[in-house]
mmCIF file of C-alpha atoms and ligand atoms in Angstrom:
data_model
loop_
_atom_site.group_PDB
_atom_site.id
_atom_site.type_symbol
_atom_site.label_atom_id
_atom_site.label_comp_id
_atom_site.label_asym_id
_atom_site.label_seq_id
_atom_site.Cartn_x
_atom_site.Cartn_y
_atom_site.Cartn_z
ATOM 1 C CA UNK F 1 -11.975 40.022 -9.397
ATOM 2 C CA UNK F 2 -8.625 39.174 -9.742
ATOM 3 C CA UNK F 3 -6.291 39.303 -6.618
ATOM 4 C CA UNK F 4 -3.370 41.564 -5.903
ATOM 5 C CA UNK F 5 0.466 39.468 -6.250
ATOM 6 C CA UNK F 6 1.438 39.155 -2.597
ATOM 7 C CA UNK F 7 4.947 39.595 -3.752
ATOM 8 C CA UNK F 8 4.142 43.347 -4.797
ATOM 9 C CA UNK F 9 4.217 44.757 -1.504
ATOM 10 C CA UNK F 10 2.381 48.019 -0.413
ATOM 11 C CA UNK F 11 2.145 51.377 -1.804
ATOM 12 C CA UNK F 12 3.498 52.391 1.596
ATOM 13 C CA UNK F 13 6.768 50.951 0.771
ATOM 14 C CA UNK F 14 9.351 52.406 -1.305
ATOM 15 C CA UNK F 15 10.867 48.487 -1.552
ATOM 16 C CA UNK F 16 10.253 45.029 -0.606
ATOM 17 C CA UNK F 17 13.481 43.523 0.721
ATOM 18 C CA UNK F 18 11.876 40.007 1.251
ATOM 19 C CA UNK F 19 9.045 38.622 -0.638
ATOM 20 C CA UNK F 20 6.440 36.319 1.154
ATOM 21 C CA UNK F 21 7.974 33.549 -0.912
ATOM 22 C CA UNK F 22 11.843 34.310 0.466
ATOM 23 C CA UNK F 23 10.749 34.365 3.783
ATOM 24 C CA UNK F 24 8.623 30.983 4.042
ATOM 25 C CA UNK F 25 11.571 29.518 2.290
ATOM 26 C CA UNK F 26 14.450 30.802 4.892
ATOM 27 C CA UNK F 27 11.763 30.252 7.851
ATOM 28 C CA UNK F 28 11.647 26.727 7.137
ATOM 29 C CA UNK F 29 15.424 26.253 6.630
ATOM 30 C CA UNK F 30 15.694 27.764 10.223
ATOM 31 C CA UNK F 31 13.459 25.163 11.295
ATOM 32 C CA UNK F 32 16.084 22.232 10.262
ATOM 33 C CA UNK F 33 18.604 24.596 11.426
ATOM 34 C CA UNK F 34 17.111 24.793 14.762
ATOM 35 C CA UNK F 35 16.268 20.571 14.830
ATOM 36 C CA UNK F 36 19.584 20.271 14.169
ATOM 37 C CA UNK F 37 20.868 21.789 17.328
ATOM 38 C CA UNK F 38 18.344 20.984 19.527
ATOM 39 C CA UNK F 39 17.639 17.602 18.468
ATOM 40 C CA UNK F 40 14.466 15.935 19.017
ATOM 41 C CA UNK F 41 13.656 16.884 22.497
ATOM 42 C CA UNK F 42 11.183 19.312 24.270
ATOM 43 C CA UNK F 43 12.177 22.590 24.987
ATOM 44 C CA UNK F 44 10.537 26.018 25.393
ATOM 45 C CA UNK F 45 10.190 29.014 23.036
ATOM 46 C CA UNK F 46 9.876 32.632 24.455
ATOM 47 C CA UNK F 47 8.759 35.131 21.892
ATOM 48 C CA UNK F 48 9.246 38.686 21.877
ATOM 49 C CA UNK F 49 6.045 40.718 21.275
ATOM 50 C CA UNK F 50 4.612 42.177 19.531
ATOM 51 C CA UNK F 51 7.217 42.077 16.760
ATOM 52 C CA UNK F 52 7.937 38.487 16.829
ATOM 53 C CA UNK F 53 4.280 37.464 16.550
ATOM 54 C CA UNK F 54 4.088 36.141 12.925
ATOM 55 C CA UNK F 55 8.061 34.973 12.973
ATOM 56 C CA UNK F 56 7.429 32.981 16.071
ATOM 57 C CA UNK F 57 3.509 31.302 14.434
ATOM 58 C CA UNK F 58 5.577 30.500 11.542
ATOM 59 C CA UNK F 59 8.952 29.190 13.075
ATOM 60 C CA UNK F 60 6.652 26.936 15.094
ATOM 61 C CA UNK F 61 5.071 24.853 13.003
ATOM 62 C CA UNK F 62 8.264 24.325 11.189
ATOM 63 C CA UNK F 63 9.433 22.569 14.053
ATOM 64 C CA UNK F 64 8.391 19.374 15.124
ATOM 65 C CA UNK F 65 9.858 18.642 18.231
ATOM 66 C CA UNK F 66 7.449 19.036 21.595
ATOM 67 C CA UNK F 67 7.704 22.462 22.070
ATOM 68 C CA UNK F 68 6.118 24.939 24.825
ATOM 69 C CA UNK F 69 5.503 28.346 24.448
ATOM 70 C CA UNK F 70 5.177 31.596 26.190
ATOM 71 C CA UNK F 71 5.758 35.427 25.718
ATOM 72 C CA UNK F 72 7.649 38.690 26.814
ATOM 73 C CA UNK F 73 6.318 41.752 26.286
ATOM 74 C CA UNK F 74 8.819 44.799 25.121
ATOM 75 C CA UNK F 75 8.060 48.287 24.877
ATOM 76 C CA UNK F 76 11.401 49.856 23.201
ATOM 77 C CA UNK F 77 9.961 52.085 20.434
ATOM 78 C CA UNK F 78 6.830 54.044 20.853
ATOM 79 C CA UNK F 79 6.135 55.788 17.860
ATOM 80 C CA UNK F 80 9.931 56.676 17.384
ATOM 81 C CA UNK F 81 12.192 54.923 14.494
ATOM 82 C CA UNK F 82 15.370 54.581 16.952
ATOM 83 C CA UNK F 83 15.198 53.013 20.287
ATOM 84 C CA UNK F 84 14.279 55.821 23.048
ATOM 85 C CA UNK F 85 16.694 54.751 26.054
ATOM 86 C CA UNK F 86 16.186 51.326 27.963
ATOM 87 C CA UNK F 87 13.948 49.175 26.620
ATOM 88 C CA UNK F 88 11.250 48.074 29.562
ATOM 89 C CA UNK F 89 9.796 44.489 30.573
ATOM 90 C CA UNK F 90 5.813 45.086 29.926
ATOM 91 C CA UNK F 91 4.854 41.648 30.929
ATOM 92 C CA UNK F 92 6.771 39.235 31.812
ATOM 93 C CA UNK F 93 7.285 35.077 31.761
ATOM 94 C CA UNK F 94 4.279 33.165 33.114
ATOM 95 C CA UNK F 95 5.692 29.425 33.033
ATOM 96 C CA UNK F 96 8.329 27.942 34.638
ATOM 97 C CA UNK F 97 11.599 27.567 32.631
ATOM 98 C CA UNK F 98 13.827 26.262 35.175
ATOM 99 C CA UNK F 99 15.688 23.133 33.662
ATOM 100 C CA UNK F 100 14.588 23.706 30.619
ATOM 101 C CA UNK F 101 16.356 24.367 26.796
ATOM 102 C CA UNK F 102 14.936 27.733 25.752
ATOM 103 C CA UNK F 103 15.075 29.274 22.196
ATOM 104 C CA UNK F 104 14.544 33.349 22.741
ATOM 105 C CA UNK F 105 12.868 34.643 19.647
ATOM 106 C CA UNK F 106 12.746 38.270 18.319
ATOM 107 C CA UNK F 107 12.259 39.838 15.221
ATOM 108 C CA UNK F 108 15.076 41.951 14.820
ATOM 109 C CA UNK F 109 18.192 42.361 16.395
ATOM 110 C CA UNK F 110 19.520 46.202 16.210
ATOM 111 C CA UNK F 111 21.662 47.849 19.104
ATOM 112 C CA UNK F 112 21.408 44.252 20.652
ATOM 113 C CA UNK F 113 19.773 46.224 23.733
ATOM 114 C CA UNK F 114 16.306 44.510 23.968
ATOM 115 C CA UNK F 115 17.698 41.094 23.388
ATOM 116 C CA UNK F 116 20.317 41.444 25.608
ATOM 117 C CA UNK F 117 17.579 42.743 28.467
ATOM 118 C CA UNK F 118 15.559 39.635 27.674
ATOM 119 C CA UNK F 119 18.522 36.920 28.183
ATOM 120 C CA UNK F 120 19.352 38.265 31.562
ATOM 121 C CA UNK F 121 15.970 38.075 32.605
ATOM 122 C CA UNK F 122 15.600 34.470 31.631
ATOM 123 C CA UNK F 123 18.607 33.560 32.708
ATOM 124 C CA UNK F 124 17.717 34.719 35.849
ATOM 125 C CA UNK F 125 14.916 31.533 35.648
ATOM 126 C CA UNK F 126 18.059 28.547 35.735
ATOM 127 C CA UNK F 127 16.846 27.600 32.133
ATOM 128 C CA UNK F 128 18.833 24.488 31.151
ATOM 129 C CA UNK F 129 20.350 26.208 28.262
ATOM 130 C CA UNK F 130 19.575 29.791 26.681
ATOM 131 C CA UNK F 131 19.446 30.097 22.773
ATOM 132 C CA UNK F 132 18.539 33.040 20.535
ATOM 133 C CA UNK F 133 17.096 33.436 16.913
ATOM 134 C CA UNK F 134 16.043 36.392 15.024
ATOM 135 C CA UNK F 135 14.808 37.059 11.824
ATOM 136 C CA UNK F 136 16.874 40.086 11.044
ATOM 137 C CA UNK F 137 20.261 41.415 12.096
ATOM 138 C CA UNK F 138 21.144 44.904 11.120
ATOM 139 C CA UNK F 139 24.591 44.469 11.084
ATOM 140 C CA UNK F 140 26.712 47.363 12.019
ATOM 141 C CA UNK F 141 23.944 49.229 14.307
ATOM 142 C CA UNK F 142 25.081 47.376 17.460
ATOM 143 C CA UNK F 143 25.770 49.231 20.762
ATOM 144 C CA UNK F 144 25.800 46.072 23.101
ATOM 145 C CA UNK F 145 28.246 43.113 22.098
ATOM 146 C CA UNK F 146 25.286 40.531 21.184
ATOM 147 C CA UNK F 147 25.145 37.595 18.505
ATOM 148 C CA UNK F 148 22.077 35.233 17.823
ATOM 149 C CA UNK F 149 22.532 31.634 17.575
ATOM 150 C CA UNK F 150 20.382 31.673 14.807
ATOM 151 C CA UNK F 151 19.891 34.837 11.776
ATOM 152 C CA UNK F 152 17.436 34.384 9.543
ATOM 153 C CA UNK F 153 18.624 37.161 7.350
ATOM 154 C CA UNK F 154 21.786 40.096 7.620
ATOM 155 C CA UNK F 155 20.035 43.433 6.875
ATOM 156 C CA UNK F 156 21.403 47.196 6.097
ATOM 157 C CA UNK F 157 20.858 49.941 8.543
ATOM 158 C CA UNK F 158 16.856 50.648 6.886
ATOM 159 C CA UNK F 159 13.773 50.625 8.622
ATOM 160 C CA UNK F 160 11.632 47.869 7.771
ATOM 161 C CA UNK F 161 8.116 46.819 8.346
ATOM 162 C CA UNK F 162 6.058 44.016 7.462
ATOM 163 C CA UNK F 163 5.337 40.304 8.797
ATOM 164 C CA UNK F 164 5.333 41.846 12.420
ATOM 165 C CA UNK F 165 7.278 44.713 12.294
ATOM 166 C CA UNK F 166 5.440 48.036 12.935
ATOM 167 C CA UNK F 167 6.003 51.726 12.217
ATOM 168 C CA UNK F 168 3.556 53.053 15.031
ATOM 169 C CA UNK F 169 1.604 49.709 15.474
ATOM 170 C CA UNK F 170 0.605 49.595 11.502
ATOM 171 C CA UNK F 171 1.997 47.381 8.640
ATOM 172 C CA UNK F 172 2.483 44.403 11.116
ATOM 173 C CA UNK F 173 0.315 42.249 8.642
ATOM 174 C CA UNK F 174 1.760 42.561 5.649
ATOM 175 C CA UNK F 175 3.613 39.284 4.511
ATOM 176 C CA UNK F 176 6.197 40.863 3.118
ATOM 177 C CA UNK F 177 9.383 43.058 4.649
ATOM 178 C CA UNK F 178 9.914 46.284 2.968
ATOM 179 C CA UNK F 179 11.542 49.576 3.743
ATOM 180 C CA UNK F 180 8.825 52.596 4.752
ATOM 181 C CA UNK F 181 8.727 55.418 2.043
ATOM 182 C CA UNK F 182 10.488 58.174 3.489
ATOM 183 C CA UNK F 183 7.184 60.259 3.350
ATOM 184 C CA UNK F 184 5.497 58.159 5.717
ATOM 185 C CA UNK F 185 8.531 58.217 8.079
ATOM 186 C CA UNK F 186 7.861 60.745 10.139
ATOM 187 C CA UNK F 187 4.969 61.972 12.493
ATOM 188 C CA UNK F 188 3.692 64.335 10.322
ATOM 189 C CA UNK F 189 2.699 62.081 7.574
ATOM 190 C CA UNK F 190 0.085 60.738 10.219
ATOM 191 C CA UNK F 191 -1.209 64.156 11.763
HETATM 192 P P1 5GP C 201 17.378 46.729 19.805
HETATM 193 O O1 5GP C 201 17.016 46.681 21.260
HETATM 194 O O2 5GP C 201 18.250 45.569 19.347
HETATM 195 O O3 5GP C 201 17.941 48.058 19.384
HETATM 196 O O4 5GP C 201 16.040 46.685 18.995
HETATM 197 C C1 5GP C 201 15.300 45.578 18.866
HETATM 198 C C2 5GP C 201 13.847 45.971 18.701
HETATM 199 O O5 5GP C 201 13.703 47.237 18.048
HETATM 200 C C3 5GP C 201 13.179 44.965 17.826
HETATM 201 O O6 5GP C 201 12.578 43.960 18.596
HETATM 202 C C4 5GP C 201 12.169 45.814 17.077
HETATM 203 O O7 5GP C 201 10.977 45.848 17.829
HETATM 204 C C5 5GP C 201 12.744 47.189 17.040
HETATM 205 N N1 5GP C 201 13.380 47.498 15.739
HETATM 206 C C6 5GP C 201 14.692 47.594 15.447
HETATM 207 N N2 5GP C 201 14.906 47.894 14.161
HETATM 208 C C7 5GP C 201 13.674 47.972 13.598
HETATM 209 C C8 5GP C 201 13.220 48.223 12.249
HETATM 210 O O8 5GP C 201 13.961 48.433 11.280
HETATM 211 N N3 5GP C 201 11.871 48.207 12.074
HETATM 212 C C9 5GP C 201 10.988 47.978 13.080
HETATM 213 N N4 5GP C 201 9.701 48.001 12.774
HETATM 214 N N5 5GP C 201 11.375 47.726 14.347
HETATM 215 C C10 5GP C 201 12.714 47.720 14.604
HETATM 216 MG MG1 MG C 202 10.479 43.971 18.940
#
């Protein structure tokens, strides 16, 4: 039977704004990015879940320096398309970063509250040095004052999903990022 083109997308999106193709390619070129700062020593990678799940699997093995890793849960959305007040710390660091060069990893940097949130808290650990990276930047949405070291791509003000990012917990698998079709974007849709 033959096989679907990954670079279609979904019939749940009304348009893919990176193919699977695009995104190994610009993941990878963060990778030398990223070598290129950091050089070739150890340091420690903190991803952002659930969102930066797939970013942070694929970012990884595009890097080859020793690298440790660990995770910070964020609950910021619920079911909602725009972030419902603070975001809150779920689960928290479980190894010791003091000393050590961290790269913070999310998936997508909006009002710049989550990520902001996140840096204080591992600051807070005396980490040696404090980088970020992010797959997307919505440029123009952003209510705290917050760049990443490292973008993988500058997006419009559209909500995406795909390759991690969720619209209620769904679509995180797909390997592309598309926008939703409008008639799946809101509750209704799901009822
Ligand atoms: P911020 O705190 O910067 O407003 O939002 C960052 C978080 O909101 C991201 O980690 C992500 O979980 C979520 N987010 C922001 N924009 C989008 C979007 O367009 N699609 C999805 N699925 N999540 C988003
Ligand atoms: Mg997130």
């Amino acid at each position: 039977m033959p096989t679907k083109p990954r670079t279609q997308g979904h019939p749940d999106l009304e348009s893919v704004m990176f193919t699977e193709e695009q995104i190994k390619t610009r993941v990878r070129e963060l990778g030398q990015e990223i070598r290129a700062v950091f050089g070739s020593g150890e340091f420690t990678l903190i991803s952002i879940i659930n969102g930066a799940v797939m970013f942070t699997a694929d970012l990884m093995r595009e890097i080859d320096n020793p690298v440790r890793l660990d995770c910070i849960r964020i609950s910021s959305y619920g079911d909602k398309m725009k972030s419902v007040g603070a975001p809150q710390v779920v689960a928290s660091l479980t190894i010791d970063i003091t000393n050590r060069h961290v790269l913070l990893i999310d998936d997508i940097l909006d009002t710049g509250k989550t990520i902001t949130l996140v840096s204080g808290l591992v600051r807070k650990h005396n980490p040696a040095s404090l980088r970020t990276c992010v797959l997307l930047d919505k440029i123009g949405r952003r209510e705290v004052n917050f760049e990443a070291d490292f973008v993988g791509f500058k997006i419009p003000d559209k909500f995406v999903v795909g390759y991690g990012l969720d619209f209620a917990e769904r679509y995180r698998n797909l390997p592309c990022i598309g926008v939703l079709s409008p008639r799946l974007q809101n509750a209704s849709a799901w009822a």
